[in-house]
């Protein structure tokens, strides 16, 4: 899959996963693999700059808490602004998706 | 040969963490977050049946290239590429609280310095009330001992060293105040100018923790002095704006704040800023590029051109130097400047590097300064009998001689270095070995000149 597309879809995907519930980096990556059936492969490290950018924009909030393995872990939570952003992105992706679907069904039937 | 993969897992993780820490765009907490991820990944992989080494290689590979990663971090946190001095978190191995303790010590000492300058007022000595000569003679004594105390605290010096260090300051206080200076005395002015130079060496001794000759301490003190001068100038600019604003705002409500500005803001600020500036220089030395060598690089070519053009013009027109009162001091300042340029160029140079264009330029600068000063001295010598020996003139002449000796030998060493006969370290050694000469001369002016010239 093209890098641009992976990068563009990262923000809505992360926000959507956090909308399901608070989570942390490793679990988010696992969830992405699960949801895409392994087709969407992220370079693990690259998730973190995305998370930090969202945190800075106020779309997610972060908190360090203890994890089950005894180490500190940074948990992320979606904020109200994040939910609004997710809704906006969702509309945009639906427009793209709908348009592509429209033209593909036509070319397939033709 | 052992590769990374042969070592025990924890050691491999530690090494990976060390790689991350070196990235400027990644802060300590980011590294911790990424390490947590790596460990989660490792756990999952070993549970899936991979051996420790294999799991580590896979986990690191999945994490992606560190270059790309730190580039992305830099884009997400653009401010991190601009090194932040005051707000920057301390080094990861530094115990938390050291920075805060140091800040409190510095603030305490700065306030003490600011108060110290007001203490004489309690005994009826007023700034702006005719007691300026007292303040001029003692200015350095209000703040340098506190600066030395800061370095002693910072370097963890013991009490015996502290007592030894107190001696020069005590001697300075005695010689600044025992002499019965006359009104508008020249030797009193000389004391005011030279005592800080002599006592700066005592500050240097505190800076190097008494080990003046040990490993690079003196050169570090030179670097520190240059950076402090620059920081002090910057703080002074800010202080000027603050003072101007104070006057303007109170004037707008019909009050004259001059007493506040001149009696408190200026003197207290000037004292406190020495400590604050020193602290900033100490804090930033590993964080930000030093400014003094940058200015040196910038101005060495310009001053070289100035000197060459000046010599050329003098030769072309045949105009002699008009020997007036201030000429000697003017040429002293020129030599101080050239010595400064040589010193700070040496302070930032890699002693191992071979001679380059800039070294040649430095050589031309030194030689042309020597020629210009020689011409000036010749002109002055011709008329010295006419002037007679006043204290100012003897002091200026002595300084000229001291700087001339320094530069003449530096020129010789530069010439040898350019022909690759001696290493650059020889020049650096010469410059730092010469430092006490300035202080000793200054001390001589403070101690010997007033009685020698009858306190005139």
PDB file of N, CA and C in Angstrom, chain A residues 24-26 29 42-46 48-49 51-53 56 64 68-69 71-74 76, chain B residues 29-30 32-37 39-41 44 62-64 68-69 72-73 75-77 79:
ATOM      1  N   UNK A  24      -3.200   2.479  24.407  1.00  0.00           N
ATOM      2  CA  UNK A  24      -1.795   2.903  24.349  1.00  0.00           C
ATOM      3  C   UNK A  24      -1.185   2.412  23.054  1.00  0.00           C
ATOM      4  N   UNK A  25       0.005   2.899  22.763  1.00  0.00           N
ATOM      5  CA  UNK A  25       0.626   2.710  21.452  1.00  0.00           C
ATOM      6  C   UNK A  25       0.599   1.291  20.936  1.00  0.00           C
ATOM      7  N   UNK A  26       1.136   0.364  21.717  1.00  0.00           N
ATOM      8  CA  UNK A  26       1.268  -1.006  21.225  1.00  0.00           C
ATOM      9  C   UNK A  26      -0.111  -1.600  20.926  1.00  0.00           C
ATOM     10  N   UNK A  29      -1.581  -0.312  17.634  1.00  0.00           N
ATOM     11  CA  UNK A  29      -0.996  -0.982  16.464  1.00  0.00           C
ATOM     12  C   UNK A  29      -1.626  -2.360  16.278  1.00  0.00           C
ATOM     13  N   UNK A  42       1.758  -0.734   9.632  1.00  0.00           N
ATOM     14  CA  UNK A  42       2.430   0.509  10.014  1.00  0.00           C
ATOM     15  C   UNK A  42       3.834   0.198  10.489  1.00  0.00           C
ATOM     16  N   UNK A  43       4.739   1.122  10.237  1.00  0.00           N
ATOM     17  CA  UNK A  43       6.014   1.041  10.931  1.00  0.00           C
ATOM     18  C   UNK A  43       5.706   1.456  12.367  1.00  0.00           C
ATOM     19  N   UNK A  44       5.983   0.581  13.312  1.00  0.00           N
ATOM     20  CA  UNK A  44       5.488   0.809  14.681  1.00  0.00           C
ATOM     21  C   UNK A  44       5.818   2.186  15.222  1.00  0.00           C
ATOM     22  N   UNK A  45       7.097   2.590  15.057  1.00  0.00           N
ATOM     23  CA  UNK A  45       7.548   3.845  15.660  1.00  0.00           C
ATOM     24  C   UNK A  45       6.746   5.041  15.181  1.00  0.00           C
ATOM     25  N   UNK A  46       6.309   4.978  13.920  1.00  0.00           N
ATOM     26  CA  UNK A  46       5.662   6.142  13.307  1.00  0.00           C
ATOM     27  C   UNK A  46       4.327   6.498  13.950  1.00  0.00           C
ATOM     28  N   UNK A  48       3.849   7.005  17.023  1.00  0.00           N
ATOM     29  CA  UNK A  48       4.014   7.905  18.166  1.00  0.00           C
ATOM     30  C   UNK A  48       4.047   9.378  17.761  1.00  0.00           C
ATOM     31  N   UNK A  49       4.770   9.744  16.700  1.00  0.00           N
ATOM     32  CA  UNK A  49       4.672  11.151  16.280  1.00  0.00           C
ATOM     33  C   UNK A  49       3.227  11.549  15.966  1.00  0.00           C
ATOM     34  N   UNK A  51       0.490  10.298  17.344  1.00  0.00           N
ATOM     35  CA  UNK A  51      -0.195  10.473  18.638  1.00  0.00           C
ATOM     36  C   UNK A  51       0.197  11.804  19.285  1.00  0.00           C
ATOM     37  N   UNK A  52       1.482  12.132  19.218  1.00  0.00           N
ATOM     38  CA  UNK A  52       1.938  13.361  19.867  1.00  0.00           C
ATOM     39  C   UNK A  52       1.380  14.591  19.170  1.00  0.00           C
ATOM     40  N   UNK A  53       1.254  14.484  17.826  1.00  0.00           N
ATOM     41  CA  UNK A  53       0.702  15.616  17.097  1.00  0.00           C
ATOM     42  C   UNK A  53      -0.772  15.804  17.479  1.00  0.00           C
ATOM     43  N   UNK A  56      -0.973  17.383  20.817  1.00  0.00           N
ATOM     44  CA  UNK A  56      -0.664  18.805  20.757  1.00  0.00           C
ATOM     45  C   UNK A  56      -1.845  19.599  20.204  1.00  0.00           C
ATOM     46  N   UNK A  64       0.248   9.272  31.987  1.00  0.00           N
ATOM     47  CA  UNK A  64       1.109   8.144  32.335  1.00  0.00           C
ATOM     48  C   UNK A  64       0.463   7.382  33.487  1.00  0.00           C
ATOM     49  N   UNK A  68       0.287  -3.410  33.586  1.00  0.00           N
ATOM     50  CA  UNK A  68       0.290  -4.696  34.279  1.00  0.00           C
ATOM     51  C   UNK A  68       1.702  -5.246  34.440  1.00  0.00           C
ATOM     52  N   UNK A  69       2.673  -4.778  33.594  1.00  0.00           N
ATOM     53  CA  UNK A  69       4.039  -5.314  33.715  1.00  0.00           C
ATOM     54  C   UNK A  69       4.921  -4.492  34.657  1.00  0.00           C
ATOM     55  N   UNK A  71       5.865  -1.378  34.474  1.00  0.00           N
ATOM     56  CA  UNK A  71       6.464  -0.166  33.918  1.00  0.00           C
ATOM     57  C   UNK A  71       5.394   0.904  33.740  1.00  0.00           C
ATOM     58  N   UNK A  72       5.860   2.173  33.647  1.00  0.00           N
ATOM     59  CA  UNK A  72       4.908   3.243  33.349  1.00  0.00           C
ATOM     60  C   UNK A  72       4.471   3.115  31.897  1.00  0.00           C
ATOM     61  N   UNK A  73       3.244   3.481  31.617  1.00  0.00           N
ATOM     62  CA  UNK A  73       2.804   3.431  30.235  1.00  0.00           C
ATOM     63  C   UNK A  73       1.968   4.679  29.959  1.00  0.00           C
ATOM     64  N   UNK A  74       2.070   5.185  28.751  1.00  0.00           N
ATOM     65  CA  UNK A  74       1.350   6.408  28.389  1.00  0.00           C
ATOM     66  C   UNK A  74       0.044   6.020  27.710  1.00  0.00           C
ATOM     67  N   UNK A  76      -3.667   7.006  26.058  1.00  0.00           N
ATOM     68  CA  UNK A  76      -4.283   8.105  25.315  1.00  0.00           C
ATOM     69  C   UNK A  76      -5.797   7.990  25.380  1.00  0.00           C
TER      70      UNK A  76
ATOM     71  N   UNK B  29      10.885  11.115  27.941  1.00  0.00           N
ATOM     72  CA  UNK B  29       9.614  10.410  28.071  1.00  0.00           C
ATOM     73  C   UNK B  29       9.245   9.707  26.765  1.00  0.00           C
ATOM     74  N   UNK B  30       9.656  10.281  25.624  1.00  0.00           N
ATOM     75  CA  UNK B  30       9.387   9.616  24.340  1.00  0.00           C
ATOM     76  C   UNK B  30      10.147   8.298  24.275  1.00  0.00           C
ATOM     77  N   UNK B  32      11.063   6.515  26.741  1.00  0.00           N
ATOM     78  CA  UNK B  32      10.425   5.569  27.656  1.00  0.00           C
ATOM     79  C   UNK B  32       9.201   4.931  27.000  1.00  0.00           C
ATOM     80  N   UNK B  33       8.431   5.787  26.296  1.00  0.00           N
ATOM     81  CA  UNK B  33       7.226   5.291  25.639  1.00  0.00           C
ATOM     82  C   UNK B  33       7.582   4.269  24.559  1.00  0.00           C
ATOM     83  N   UNK B  34       8.612   4.608  23.769  1.00  0.00           N
ATOM     84  CA  UNK B  34       9.022   3.703  22.690  1.00  0.00           C
ATOM     85  C   UNK B  34       9.598   2.410  23.257  1.00  0.00           C
ATOM     86  N   UNK B  35      10.338   2.535  24.380  1.00  0.00           N
ATOM     87  CA  UNK B  35      10.902   1.334  24.988  1.00  0.00           C
ATOM     88  C   UNK B  35       9.784   0.421  25.484  1.00  0.00           C
ATOM     89  N   UNK B  36       8.739   1.026  26.057  1.00  0.00           N
ATOM     90  CA  UNK B  36       7.601   0.235  26.511  1.00  0.00           C
ATOM     91  C   UNK B  36       6.996  -0.549  25.360  1.00  0.00           C
ATOM     92  N   UNK B  37       6.894   0.137  24.213  1.00  0.00           N
ATOM     93  CA  UNK B  37       6.360  -0.516  23.025  1.00  0.00           C
ATOM     94  C   UNK B  37       7.241  -1.696  22.615  1.00  0.00           C
ATOM     95  N   UNK B  39       9.208  -3.427  24.413  1.00  0.00           N
ATOM     96  CA  UNK B  39       9.108  -4.543  25.361  1.00  0.00           C
ATOM     97  C   UNK B  39       7.807  -5.327  25.173  1.00  0.00           C
ATOM     98  N   UNK B  40       6.700  -4.608  24.914  1.00  0.00           N
ATOM     99  CA  UNK B  40       5.433  -5.292  24.656  1.00  0.00           C
ATOM    100  C   UNK B  40       5.554  -6.202  23.439  1.00  0.00           C
ATOM    101  N   UNK B  41       6.198  -5.620  22.396  1.00  0.00           N
ATOM    102  CA  UNK B  41       6.387  -6.361  21.160  1.00  0.00           C
ATOM    103  C   UNK B  41       7.247  -7.605  21.405  1.00  0.00           C
ATOM    104  N   UNK B  44       5.292 -10.320  23.136  1.00  0.00           N
ATOM    105  CA  UNK B  44       4.377 -11.011  22.230  1.00  0.00           C
ATOM    106  C   UNK B  44       5.141 -11.965  21.311  1.00  0.00           C
ATOM    107  N   UNK B  62      10.558  -3.696  13.141  1.00  0.00           N
ATOM    108  CA  UNK B  62       9.189  -3.182  13.025  1.00  0.00           C
ATOM    109  C   UNK B  62       9.091  -1.733  13.494  1.00  0.00           C
ATOM    110  N   UNK B  63       9.972  -1.377  14.425  1.00  0.00           N
ATOM    111  CA  UNK B  63       9.937  -0.022  14.947  1.00  0.00           C
ATOM    112  C   UNK B  63      10.302   0.990  13.853  1.00  0.00           C
ATOM    113  N   UNK B  64      11.071   0.542  12.862  1.00  0.00           N
ATOM    114  CA  UNK B  64      11.401   1.408  11.734  1.00  0.00           C
ATOM    115  C   UNK B  64      12.720   2.121  11.918  1.00  0.00           C
ATOM    116  N   UNK B  68      14.216   8.176  10.244  1.00  0.00           N
ATOM    117  CA  UNK B  68      12.870   8.568   9.843  1.00  0.00           C
ATOM    118  C   UNK B  68      12.042   8.907  11.073  1.00  0.00           C
ATOM    119  N   UNK B  69      12.229   8.103  12.116  1.00  0.00           N
ATOM    120  CA  UNK B  69      11.438   8.307  13.324  1.00  0.00           C
ATOM    121  C   UNK B  69      11.753   9.657  13.965  1.00  0.00           C
ATOM    122  N   UNK B  72      10.248  12.457  12.042  1.00  0.00           N
ATOM    123  CA  UNK B  72       8.812  12.641  12.311  1.00  0.00           C
ATOM    124  C   UNK B  72       8.576  13.305  13.664  1.00  0.00           C
ATOM    125  N   UNK B  73       9.382  12.903  14.648  1.00  0.00           N
ATOM    126  CA  UNK B  73       9.246  13.527  15.973  1.00  0.00           C
ATOM    127  C   UNK B  73       9.575  15.010  15.881  1.00  0.00           C
ATOM    128  N   UNK B  75       9.139  16.889  13.355  1.00  0.00           N
ATOM    129  CA  UNK B  75       8.046  17.610  12.710  1.00  0.00           C
ATOM    130  C   UNK B  75       6.891  17.815  13.675  1.00  0.00           C
ATOM    131  N   UNK B  76       6.664  16.821  14.537  1.00  0.00           N
ATOM    132  CA  UNK B  76       5.567  16.941  15.496  1.00  0.00           C
ATOM    133  C   UNK B  76       5.912  17.933  16.611  1.00  0.00           C
ATOM    134  N   UNK B  77       7.202  18.084  16.912  1.00  0.00           N
ATOM    135  CA  UNK B  77       7.633  18.991  17.991  1.00  0.00           C
ATOM    136  C   UNK B  77       8.714  19.903  17.432  1.00  0.00           C
ATOM    137  N   UNK B  79       9.728  22.769  18.027  1.00  0.00           N
ATOM    138  CA  UNK B  79      10.512  23.596  18.942  1.00  0.00           C
ATOM    139  C   UNK B  79      11.735  22.857  19.480  1.00  0.00           C
TER     140      UNK B  79
END
